Coordinates of C-alpha atoms and ligand atoms in Angstrom, one line a residue:
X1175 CA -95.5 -36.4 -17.0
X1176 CA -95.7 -33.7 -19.2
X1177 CA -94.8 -34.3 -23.0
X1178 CA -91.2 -33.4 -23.6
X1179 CA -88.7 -32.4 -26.6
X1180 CA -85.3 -34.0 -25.7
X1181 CA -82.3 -32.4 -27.1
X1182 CA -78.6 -33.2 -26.7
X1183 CA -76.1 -31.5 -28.2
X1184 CA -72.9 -34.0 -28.0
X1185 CA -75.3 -37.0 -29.6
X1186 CA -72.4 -38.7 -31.3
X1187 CA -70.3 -38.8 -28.2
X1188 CA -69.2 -41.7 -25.5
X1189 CA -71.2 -40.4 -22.8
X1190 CA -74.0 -40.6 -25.0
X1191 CA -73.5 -43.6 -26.3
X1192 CA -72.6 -45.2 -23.2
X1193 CA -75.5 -43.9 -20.7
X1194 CA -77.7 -41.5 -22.5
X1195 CA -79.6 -43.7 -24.6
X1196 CA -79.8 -46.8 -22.6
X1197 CA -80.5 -44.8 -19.9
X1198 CA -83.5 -43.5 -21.9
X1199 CA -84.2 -46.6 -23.2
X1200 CA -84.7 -48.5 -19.9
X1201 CA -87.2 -45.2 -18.7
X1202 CA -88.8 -46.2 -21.8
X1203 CA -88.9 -49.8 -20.9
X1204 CA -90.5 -48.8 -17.1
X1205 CA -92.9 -46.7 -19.4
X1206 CA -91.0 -43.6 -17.1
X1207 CA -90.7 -41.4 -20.8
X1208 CA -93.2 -38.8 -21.5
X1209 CA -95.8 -39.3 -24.0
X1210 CA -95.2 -38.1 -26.6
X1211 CA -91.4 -37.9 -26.1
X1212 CA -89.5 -36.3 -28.8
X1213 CA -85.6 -36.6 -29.6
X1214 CA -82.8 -34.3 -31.2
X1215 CA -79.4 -35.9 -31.7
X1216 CA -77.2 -32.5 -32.6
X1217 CA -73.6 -33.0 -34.0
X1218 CA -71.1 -31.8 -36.7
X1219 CA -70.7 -35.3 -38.3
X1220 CA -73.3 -35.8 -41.6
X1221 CA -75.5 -38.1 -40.2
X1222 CA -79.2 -38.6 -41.2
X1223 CA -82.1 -39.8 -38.8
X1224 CA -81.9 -43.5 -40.2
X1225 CA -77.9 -43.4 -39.5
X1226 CA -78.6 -42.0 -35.8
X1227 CA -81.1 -44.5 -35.1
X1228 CA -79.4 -47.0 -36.4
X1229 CA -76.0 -46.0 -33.9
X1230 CA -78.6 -45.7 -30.8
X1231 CA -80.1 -48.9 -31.4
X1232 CA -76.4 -50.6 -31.1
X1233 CA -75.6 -48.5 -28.4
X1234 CA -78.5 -50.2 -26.5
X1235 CA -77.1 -53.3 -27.9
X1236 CA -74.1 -52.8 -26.2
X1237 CA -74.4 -50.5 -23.1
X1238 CA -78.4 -51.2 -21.7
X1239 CA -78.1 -53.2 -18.6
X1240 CA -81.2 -55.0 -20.0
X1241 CA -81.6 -56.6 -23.4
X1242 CA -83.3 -55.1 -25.9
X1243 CA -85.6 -58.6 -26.8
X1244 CA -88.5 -56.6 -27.9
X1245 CA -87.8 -55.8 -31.2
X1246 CA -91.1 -53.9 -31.8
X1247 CA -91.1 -52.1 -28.6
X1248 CA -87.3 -51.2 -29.5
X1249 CA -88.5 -49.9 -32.9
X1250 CA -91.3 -48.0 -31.4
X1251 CA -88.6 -46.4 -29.1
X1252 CA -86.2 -45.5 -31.9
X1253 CA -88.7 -43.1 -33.6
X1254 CA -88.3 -40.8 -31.4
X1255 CA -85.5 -40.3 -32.7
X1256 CA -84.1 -37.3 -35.2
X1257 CA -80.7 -36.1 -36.1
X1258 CA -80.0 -32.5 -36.8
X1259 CA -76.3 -31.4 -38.2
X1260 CA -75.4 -28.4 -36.0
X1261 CA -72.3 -26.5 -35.7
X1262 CA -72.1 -25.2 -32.0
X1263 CA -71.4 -21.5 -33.0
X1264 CA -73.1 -21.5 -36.1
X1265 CA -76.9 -20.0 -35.7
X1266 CA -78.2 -20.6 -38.7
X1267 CA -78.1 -24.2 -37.4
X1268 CA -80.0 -23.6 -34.5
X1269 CA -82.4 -21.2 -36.4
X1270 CA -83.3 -24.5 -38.5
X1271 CA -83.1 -27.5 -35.6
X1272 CA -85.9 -24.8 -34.2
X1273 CA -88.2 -25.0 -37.0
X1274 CA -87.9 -28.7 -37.2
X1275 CA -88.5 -29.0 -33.6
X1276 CA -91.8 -27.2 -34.0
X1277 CA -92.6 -28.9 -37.2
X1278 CA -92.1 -32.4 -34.4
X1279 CA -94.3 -30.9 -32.0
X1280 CA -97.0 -30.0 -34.0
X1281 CA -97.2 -33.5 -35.5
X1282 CA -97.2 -35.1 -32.3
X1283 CA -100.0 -32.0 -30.4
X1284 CA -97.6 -31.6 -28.1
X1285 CA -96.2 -28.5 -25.8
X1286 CA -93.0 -27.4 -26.7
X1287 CA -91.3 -28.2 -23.3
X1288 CA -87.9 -28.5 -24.5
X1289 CA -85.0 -29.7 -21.8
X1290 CA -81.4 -29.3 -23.4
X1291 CA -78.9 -32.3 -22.5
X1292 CA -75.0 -30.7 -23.2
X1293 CA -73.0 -34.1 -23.4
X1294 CA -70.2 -32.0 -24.8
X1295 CA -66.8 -30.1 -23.6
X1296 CA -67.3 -27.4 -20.8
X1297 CA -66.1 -24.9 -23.1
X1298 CA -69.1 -25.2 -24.8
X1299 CA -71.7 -24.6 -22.0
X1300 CA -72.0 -20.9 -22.5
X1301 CA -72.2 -20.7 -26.1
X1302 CA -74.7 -23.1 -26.4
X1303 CA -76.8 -21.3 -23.8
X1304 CA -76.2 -18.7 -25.6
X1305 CA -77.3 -19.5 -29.2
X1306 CA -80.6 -21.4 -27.7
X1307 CA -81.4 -18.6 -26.2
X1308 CA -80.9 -15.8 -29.3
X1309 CA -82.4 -18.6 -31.7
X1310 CA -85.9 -19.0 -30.0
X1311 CA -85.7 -22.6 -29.0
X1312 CA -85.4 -21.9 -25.2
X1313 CA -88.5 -18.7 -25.4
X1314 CA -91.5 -21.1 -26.1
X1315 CA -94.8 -20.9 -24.3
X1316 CA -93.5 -24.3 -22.5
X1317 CA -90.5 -24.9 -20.1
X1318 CA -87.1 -24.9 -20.7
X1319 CA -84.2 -26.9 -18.7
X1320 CA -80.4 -27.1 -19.5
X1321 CA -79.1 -30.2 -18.1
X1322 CA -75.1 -29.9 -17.8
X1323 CA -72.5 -32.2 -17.0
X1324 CA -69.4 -31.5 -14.9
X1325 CA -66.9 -29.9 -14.6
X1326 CA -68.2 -27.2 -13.8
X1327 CA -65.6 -24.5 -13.6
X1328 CA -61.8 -25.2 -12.8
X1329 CA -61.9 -23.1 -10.0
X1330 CA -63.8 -20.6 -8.1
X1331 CA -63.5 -17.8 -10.5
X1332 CA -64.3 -19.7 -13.2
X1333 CA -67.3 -22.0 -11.8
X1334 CA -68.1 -18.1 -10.6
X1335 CA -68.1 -16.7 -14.4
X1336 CA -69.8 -19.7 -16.0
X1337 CA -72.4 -18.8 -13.9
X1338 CA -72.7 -15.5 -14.5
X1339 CA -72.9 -16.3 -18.0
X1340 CA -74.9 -19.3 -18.0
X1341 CA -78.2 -17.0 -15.8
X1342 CA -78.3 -14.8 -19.1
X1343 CA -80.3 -17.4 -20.9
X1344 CA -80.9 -20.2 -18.0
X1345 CA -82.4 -19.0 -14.6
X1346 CA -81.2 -21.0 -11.5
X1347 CA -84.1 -23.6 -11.4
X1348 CA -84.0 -24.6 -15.0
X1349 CA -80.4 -25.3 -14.6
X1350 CA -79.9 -29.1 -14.1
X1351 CA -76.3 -29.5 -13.1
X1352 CA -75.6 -33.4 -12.8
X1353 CA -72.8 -34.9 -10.7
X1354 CA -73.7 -38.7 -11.1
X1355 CA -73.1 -39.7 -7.8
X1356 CA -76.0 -38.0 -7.0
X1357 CA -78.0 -40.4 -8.9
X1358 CA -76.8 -43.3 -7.5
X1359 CA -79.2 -45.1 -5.8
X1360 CA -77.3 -45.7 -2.7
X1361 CA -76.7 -41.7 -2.6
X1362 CA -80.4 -41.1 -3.1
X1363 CA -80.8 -43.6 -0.1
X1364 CA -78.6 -41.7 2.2
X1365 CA -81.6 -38.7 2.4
X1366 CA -84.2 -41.5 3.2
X1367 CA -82.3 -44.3 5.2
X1368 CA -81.8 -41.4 8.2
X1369 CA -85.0 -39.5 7.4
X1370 CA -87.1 -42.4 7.4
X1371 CA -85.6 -44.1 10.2
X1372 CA -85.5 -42.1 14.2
X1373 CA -83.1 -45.0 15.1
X1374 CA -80.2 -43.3 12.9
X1375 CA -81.6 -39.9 13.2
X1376 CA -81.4 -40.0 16.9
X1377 CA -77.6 -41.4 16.3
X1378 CA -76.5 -38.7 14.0
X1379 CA -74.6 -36.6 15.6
X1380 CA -71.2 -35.7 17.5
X1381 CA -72.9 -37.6 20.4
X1382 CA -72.5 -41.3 19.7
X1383 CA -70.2 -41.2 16.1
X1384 CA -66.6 -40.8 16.6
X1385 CA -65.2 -40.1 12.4
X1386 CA -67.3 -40.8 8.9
X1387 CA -65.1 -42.0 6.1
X1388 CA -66.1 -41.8 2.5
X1389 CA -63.8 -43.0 0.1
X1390 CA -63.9 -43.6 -3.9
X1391 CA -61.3 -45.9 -4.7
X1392 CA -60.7 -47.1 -8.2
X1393 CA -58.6 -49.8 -10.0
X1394 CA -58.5 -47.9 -13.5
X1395 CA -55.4 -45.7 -14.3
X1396 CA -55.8 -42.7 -16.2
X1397 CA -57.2 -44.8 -19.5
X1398 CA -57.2 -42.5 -22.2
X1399 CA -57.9 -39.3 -20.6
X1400 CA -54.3 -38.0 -20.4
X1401 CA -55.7 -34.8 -21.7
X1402 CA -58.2 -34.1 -19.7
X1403 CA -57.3 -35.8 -16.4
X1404 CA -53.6 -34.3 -16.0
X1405 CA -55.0 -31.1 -16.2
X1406 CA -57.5 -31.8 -13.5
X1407 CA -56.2 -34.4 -11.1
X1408 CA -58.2 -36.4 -8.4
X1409 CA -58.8 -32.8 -6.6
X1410 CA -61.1 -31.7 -9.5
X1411 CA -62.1 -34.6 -11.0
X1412 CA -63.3 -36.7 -7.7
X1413 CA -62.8 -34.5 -5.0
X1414 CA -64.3 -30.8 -5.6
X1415 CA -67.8 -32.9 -6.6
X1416 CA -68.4 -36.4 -5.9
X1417 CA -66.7 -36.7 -2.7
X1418 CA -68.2 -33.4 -1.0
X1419 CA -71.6 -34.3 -2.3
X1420 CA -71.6 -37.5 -0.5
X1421 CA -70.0 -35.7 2.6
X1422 CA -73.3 -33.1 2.4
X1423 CA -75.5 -36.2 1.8
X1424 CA -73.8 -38.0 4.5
X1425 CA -74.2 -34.9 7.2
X1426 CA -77.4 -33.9 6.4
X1427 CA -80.4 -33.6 8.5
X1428 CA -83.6 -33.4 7.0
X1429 CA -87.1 -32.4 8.1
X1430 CA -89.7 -35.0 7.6
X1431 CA -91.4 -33.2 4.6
X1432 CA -88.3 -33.1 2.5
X1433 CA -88.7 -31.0 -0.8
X1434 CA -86.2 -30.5 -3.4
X1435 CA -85.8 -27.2 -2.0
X1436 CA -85.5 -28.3 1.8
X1437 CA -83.2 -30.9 1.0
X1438 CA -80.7 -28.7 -1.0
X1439 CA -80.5 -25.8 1.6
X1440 CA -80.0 -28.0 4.2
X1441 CA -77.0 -29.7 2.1
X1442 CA -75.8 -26.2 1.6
X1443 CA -76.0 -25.6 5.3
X1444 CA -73.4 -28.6 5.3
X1445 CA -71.0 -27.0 3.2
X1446 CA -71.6 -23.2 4.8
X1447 CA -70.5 -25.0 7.9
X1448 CA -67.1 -26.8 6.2
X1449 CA -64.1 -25.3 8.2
X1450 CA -61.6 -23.8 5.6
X1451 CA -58.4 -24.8 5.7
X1452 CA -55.9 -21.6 6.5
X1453 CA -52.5 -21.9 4.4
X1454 CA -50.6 -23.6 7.1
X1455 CA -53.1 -26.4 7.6
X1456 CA -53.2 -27.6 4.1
X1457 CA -49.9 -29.8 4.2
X1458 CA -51.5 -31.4 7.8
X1459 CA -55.1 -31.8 6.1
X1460 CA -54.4 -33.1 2.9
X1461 CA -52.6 -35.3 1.3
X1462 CA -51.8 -36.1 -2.3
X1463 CA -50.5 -39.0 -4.2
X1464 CA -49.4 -40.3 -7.6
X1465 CA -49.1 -44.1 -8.2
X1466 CA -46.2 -45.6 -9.5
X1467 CA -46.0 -48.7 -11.4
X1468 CA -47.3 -51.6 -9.0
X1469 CA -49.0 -54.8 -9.2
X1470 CA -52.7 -54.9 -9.6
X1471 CA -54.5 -58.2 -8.9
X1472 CA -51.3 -59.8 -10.1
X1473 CA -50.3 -58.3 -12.9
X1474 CA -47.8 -55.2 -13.4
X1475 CA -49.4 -52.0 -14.3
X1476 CA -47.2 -49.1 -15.4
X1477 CA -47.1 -46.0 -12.8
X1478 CA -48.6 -42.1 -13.8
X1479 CA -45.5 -40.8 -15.5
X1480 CA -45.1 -43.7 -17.7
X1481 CA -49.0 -43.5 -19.0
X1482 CA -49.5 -42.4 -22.9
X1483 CA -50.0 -39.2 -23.2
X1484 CA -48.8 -37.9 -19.6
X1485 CA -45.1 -35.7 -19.5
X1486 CA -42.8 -37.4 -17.7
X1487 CA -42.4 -34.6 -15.0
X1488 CA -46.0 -34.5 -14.5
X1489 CA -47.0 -33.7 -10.6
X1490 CA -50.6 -34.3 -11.2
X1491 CA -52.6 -35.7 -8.5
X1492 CA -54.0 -38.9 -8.9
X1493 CA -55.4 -39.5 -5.1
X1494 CA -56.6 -37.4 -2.6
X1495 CA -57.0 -37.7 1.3
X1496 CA -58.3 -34.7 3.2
X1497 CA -59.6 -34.6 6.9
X1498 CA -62.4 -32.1 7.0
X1499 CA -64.5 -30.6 10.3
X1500 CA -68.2 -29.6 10.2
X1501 CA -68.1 -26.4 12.5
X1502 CA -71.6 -27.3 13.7
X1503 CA -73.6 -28.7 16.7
X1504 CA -74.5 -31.7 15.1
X1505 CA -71.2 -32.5 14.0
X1506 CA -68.4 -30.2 16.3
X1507 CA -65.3 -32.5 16.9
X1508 CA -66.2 -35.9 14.5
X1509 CA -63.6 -35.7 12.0
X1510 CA -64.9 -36.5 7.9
X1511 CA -62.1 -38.2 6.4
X1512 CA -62.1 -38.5 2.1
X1513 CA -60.2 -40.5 0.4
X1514 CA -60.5 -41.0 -3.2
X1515 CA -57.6 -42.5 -5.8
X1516 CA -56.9 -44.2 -9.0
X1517 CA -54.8 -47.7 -9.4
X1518 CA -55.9 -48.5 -5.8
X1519 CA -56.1 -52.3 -5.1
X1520 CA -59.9 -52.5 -4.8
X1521 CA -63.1 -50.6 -6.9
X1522 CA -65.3 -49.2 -4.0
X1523 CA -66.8 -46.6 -3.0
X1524 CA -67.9 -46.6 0.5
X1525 CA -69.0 -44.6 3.6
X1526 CA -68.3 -45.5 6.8
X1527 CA -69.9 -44.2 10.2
X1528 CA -67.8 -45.4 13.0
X1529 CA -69.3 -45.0 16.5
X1530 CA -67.6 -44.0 19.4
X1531 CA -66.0 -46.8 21.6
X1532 CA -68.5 -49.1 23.7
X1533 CA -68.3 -48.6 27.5
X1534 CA -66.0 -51.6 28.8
X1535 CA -68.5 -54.4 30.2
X1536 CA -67.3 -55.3 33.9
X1537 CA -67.1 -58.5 32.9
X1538 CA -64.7 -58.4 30.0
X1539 CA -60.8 -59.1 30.5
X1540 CA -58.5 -55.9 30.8
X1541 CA -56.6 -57.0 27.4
X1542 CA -59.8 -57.8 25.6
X1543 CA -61.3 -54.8 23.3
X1544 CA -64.1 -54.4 22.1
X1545 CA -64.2 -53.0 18.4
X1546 CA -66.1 -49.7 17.9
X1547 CA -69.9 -50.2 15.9
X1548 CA -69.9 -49.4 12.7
X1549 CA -72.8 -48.7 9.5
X1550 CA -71.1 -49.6 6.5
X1551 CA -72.8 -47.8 3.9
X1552 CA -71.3 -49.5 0.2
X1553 CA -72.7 -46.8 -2.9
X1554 CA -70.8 -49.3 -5.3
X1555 CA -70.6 -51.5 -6.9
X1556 CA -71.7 -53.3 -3.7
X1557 CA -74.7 -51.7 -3.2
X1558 CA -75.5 -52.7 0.8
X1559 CA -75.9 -51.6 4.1
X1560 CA -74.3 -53.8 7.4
X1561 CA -73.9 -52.7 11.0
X1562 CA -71.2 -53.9 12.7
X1563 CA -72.1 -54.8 16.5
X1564 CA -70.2 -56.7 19.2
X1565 CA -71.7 -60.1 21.0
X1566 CA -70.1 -61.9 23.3
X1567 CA -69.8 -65.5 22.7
X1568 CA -71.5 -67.8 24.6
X1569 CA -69.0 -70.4 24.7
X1570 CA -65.9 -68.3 25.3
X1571 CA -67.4 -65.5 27.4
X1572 CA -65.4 -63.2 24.0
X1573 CA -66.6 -60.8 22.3
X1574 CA -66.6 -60.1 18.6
X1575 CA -67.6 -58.4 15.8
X1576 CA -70.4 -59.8 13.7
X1577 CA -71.6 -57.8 10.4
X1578 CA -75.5 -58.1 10.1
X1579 CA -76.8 -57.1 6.6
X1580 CA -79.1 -54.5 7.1
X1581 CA -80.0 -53.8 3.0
X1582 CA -78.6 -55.6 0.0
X1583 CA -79.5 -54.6 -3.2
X1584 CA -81.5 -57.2 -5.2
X1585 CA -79.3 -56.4 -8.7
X1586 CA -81.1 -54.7 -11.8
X1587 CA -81.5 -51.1 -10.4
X1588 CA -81.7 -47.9 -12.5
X1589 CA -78.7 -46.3 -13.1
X1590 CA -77.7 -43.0 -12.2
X1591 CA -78.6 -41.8 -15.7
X1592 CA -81.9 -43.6 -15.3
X1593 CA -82.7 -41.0 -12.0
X1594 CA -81.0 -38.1 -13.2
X1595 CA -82.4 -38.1 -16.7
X1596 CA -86.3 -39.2 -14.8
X1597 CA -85.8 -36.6 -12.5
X1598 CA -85.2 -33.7 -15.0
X1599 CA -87.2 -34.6 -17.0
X1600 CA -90.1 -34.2 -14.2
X1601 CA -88.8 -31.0 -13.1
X1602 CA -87.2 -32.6 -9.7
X1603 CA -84.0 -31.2 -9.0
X1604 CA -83.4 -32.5 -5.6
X1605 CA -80.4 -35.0 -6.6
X1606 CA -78.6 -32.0 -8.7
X1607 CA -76.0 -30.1 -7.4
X1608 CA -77.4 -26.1 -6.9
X1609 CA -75.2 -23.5 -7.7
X1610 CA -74.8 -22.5 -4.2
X1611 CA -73.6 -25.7 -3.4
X1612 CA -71.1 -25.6 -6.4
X1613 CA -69.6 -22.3 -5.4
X1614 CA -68.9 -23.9 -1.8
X1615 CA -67.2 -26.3 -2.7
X1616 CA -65.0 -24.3 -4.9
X1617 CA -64.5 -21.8 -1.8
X1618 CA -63.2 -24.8 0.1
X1619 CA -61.1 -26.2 -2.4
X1620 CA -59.6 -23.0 -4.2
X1621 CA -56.6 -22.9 -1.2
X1622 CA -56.0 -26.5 -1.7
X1623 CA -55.7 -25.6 -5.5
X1624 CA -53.4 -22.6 -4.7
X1625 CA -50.9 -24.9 -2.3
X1626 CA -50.6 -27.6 -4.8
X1627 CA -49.9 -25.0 -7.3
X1628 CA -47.5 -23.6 -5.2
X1629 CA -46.2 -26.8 -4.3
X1630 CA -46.8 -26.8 -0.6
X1631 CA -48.1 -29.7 -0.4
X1632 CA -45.6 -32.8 -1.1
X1633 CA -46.9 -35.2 -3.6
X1634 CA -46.7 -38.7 -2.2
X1635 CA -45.7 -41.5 -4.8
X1636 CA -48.0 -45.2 -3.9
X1637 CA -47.7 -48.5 -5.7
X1638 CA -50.6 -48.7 -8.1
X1639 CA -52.5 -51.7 -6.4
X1640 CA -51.9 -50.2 -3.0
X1641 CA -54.8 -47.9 -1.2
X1642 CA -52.7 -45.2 -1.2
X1643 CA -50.1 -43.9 0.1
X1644 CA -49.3 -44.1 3.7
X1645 CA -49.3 -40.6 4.5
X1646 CA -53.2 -40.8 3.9
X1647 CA -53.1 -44.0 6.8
X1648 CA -51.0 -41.7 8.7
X1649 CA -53.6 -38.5 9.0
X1650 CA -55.9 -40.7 10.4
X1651 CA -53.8 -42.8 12.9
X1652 CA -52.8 -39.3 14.1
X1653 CA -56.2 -39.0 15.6
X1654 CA -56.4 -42.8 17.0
X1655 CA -58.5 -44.1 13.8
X1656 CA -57.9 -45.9 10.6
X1657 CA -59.3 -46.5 7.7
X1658 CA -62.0 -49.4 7.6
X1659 CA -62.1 -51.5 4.4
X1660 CA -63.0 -54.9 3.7
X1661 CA -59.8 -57.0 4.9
X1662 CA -59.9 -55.0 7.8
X1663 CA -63.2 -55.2 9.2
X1664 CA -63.1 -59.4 8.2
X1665 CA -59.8 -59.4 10.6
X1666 CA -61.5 -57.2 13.2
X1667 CA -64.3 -59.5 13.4
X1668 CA -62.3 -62.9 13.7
X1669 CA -59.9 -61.2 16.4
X1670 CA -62.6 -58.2 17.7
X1671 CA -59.5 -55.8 17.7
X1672 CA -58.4 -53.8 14.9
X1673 CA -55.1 -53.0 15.2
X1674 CA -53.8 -56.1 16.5
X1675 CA -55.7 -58.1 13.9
X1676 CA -53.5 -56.6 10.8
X1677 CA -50.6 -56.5 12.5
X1678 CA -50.0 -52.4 12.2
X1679 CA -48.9 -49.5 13.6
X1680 CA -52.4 -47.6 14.0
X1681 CA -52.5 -46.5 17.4
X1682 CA -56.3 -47.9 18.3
X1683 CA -57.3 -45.1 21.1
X1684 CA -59.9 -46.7 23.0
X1685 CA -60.8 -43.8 24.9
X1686 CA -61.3 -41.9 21.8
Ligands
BG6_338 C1 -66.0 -39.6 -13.2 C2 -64.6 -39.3 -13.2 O1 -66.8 -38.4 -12.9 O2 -66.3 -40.6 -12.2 C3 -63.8 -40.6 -13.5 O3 -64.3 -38.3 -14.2 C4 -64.2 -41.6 -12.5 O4 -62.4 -40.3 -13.4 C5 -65.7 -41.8 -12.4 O5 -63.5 -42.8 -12.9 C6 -66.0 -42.8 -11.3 O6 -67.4 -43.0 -11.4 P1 -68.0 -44.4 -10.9 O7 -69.5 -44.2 -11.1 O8 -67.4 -45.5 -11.7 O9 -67.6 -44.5 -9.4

């Protein structure tokens, strides 16, 4: 790997604290750094290099998923390390971080490849870009790559004029925009699992799968991000990145030889082919919630309105369900369904590929059923793969539903900072989200945005410790199906029929 200057600007924040440097750390650990790796820590607050390296070594203390045991080889890590005082908008403070950037480089003979990590408010993107750019750091004889964090935009026009802005000073492929779902390792699997495999390839389509449900459910409430998270809601926080990048990493189909380049248009073939929504169907498509006060895992947890910091007439979203239609010929007529919500009973975020309905065998009873197959892919923090097939039981002449583990993973893997940060570092930019694909999915959720903000769509109050409310079950019963989660596909498996098994109203449509 080529030798690399690494400079964040946000080095006193959480996310820094929490992922950046252990996540640099453990590349260090795997010997996955550059040699020589340099580091910048930028921010307002007077630190000195001894004070910064002293705060990343108990960051690594605290957040690194392993333990820093190695005192020398921590040590040798930290001195990396410099801190530069820098006032975004000042330039005189980039005009001097440059010189001691050089003065870095030339002690350690190396190329002044420089990547730019902005761990700091959105707001902040363009001026940044801006100032590197005017100052000199970013116009060396080496590369230059500007990793950003979302959100990117708050809608279309916006994402649209960040852009703009942003391609005065960064050209497309040295912009590294990072949606960390993409660096999960489960995600990252998704390209490989099908492309590796012609059983799944040759089952990926409209042909043999009958829905694919991805949801991100989440026990945590709104924490301390009143400020940020009622101004955004589950639509942009969750939905408008996370949830449609695993929808184009589900629906992909890649060639064998899959380049960054090949596997990004074909994701943005995905979301080219994403039916809009017209005005009427929004309120039919998609639902929204906002929890209440509940019971989570036996306690009592207050509801949205009553959370610091949140107005008490708030009508911010806090979970999203949306049914959404791939108008192509791989995917015509299979139904995605998204779900993804806070102060839900369970952490998990899942996809689900149920099959279409298994031709009746002769020999089975008229009131038996036989449960649909289905690939359980779990992204976390189960990290796992299990088909779900039928066998009929020896004994009984029954069939049921038996889940055989097709992948677990064996603990201890990078995490998505790990990836992303490797991967940027090299110059690989297939697990970031391209502009093209950014502006899509703003294009399909700017109506949604518009009928909420018009308040077309009702907002749907759930218990906190719930999975939502029952408007989201409803969209999908409307089409014969229901969501699958854990208690759900146990009972199917002891009674091999859904619906009965729970005792609900989901109208199981077994020629569906
Ligand atoms: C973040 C959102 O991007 O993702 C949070 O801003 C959310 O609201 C988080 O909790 C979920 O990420 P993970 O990796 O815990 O599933």
């Amino acid at each position: 790997m080529e030798p690399a200057t690494f400079v964040l600007f946000g080095a006193t924040g959480d996310l820094a604290r929490r992922k950046i440097y252990p996540a640099l750390y453990n590349l260090f650990v795997d010997g996955k750094l550059p040699q020589p790796f340099s580091a910048f820590g930028l921010g307002r607050r007077e630190w000195t290099d001894e004070s910064f390296q002293a705060n990343v070594e108990q960051s690594i203390r605290q957040f690194s998923r392993r333990a820093a045991n190695d005192e020398a080889s921590l040590k040798s890590f930290l001195r990396a390390f410099r801190y530069h005082v820098l006032d975004i908008g000042r330039k005189e403070d980039y005009a001097s971080l440059l010189e001691r950037v050089q003065v870095r480089e030339d002690e350690l003979h190396m190329a002044p490849n420089r990547m730019f990590y902005l761990s700091v408010g959105p707001e902040y993107f363009e001026p940044i870009a801006a100032n590197i750019q005017e100052s000199g750091l970013g116009s060396s004889n080496g590369w230059k790559r500007l990793v950003i964090e979302k959100p990117f935009g708050h809608d279309l026009q916006s994402a649209r004029e960040l852009n703009r802005k942003l391609s005065q000073s960064f050209d497309e492929d040295e912009v590294f925009r990072i949606d960390h779902y993409l660096g999960k390792a489960m995600v990252q699997k998704l390209e490989s699992l099908q492309q590796s495999n012609p059983v799944f390839q040759a089952l990926w389509t409209n042909r043999y799968i009958a829905n694919v449900q991805i949801s991100a459910i989440e026990t945590v409430g709104v924490e301390e991000r009143a400020g940020y998270y009622d101004h955004v809601g589950a639509i942009k926080d969750m939905f408008q990145n996370h949830m449609l990048q695993m929808l184009m990493m589900a629906a992909i189909h890649l060639p064998h030889d899959s380049s960054s380049d090949k596997v990004r248009f074909k994701k943005k073939k995905v979301i080219e082919a994403l039916s809009p929504l017209q005005k009427h169907e929004i309120g039919t498509n998609v639902i929204r919630g906002q929890y209440k006060e509940g019971n989570l895992k036996g306690k009592p947890v207050a509801g949205y309105l009553s959370e610091p910091g949140i107005p008490s007439t708030s009508m911010n979203d806090t979970f999203i369900a949306a049914r959404l239609h791939i108008e192509n010929n791989y995917w015509r007529g299979v139904p995605f369904y998204i779900r993804t919500g806070k102060r839900t009973n369970e952490k998990s975020t899942r996809i689900v590929i149920e099959f279409k309905d298994p031709l009746k065998p002769s020999s089975q009873a008229d009131d038996e059923q036989i449960a649909p197959n289905l690939l359980v892919i779990d992204i976390g923090p189960r990290e796992s793969i299990t088909l779900r097939i039928n066998e009929k039981d020896p004994v009984s002449g029954k069939f049921k539903a038996v889940s055989i583990p097709l992948y677990e993973s064996q603990g201890d893997v990078p995490e998505a900072y790990e990836n992303l940060i490797f991967d940027a570092l090299h110059g690989d930019a297939t697990f970031f989200a391209h502009w093209d694909e950014v502006e899509l999915s703003w294009q399909w959720v700017q109506p949604v945005l518009d009928a909420f903000a018009d308040n077309q769509v009702p907002l749907h109050r759930y218990a906190a410790g719930s999975y939502g409310p029952s408007a989201s079950d409803a969209l999908l019963a409307q089409d014969g199906y229901h969501w699958w989660f854990d208690e759900k596909i146990e009972q199917a498996e002891t009674s091999g029929n859904p619906s009965e098994s729970k005792g609900e109203q989901y109208a199981y449509n077994a020629n569906h």
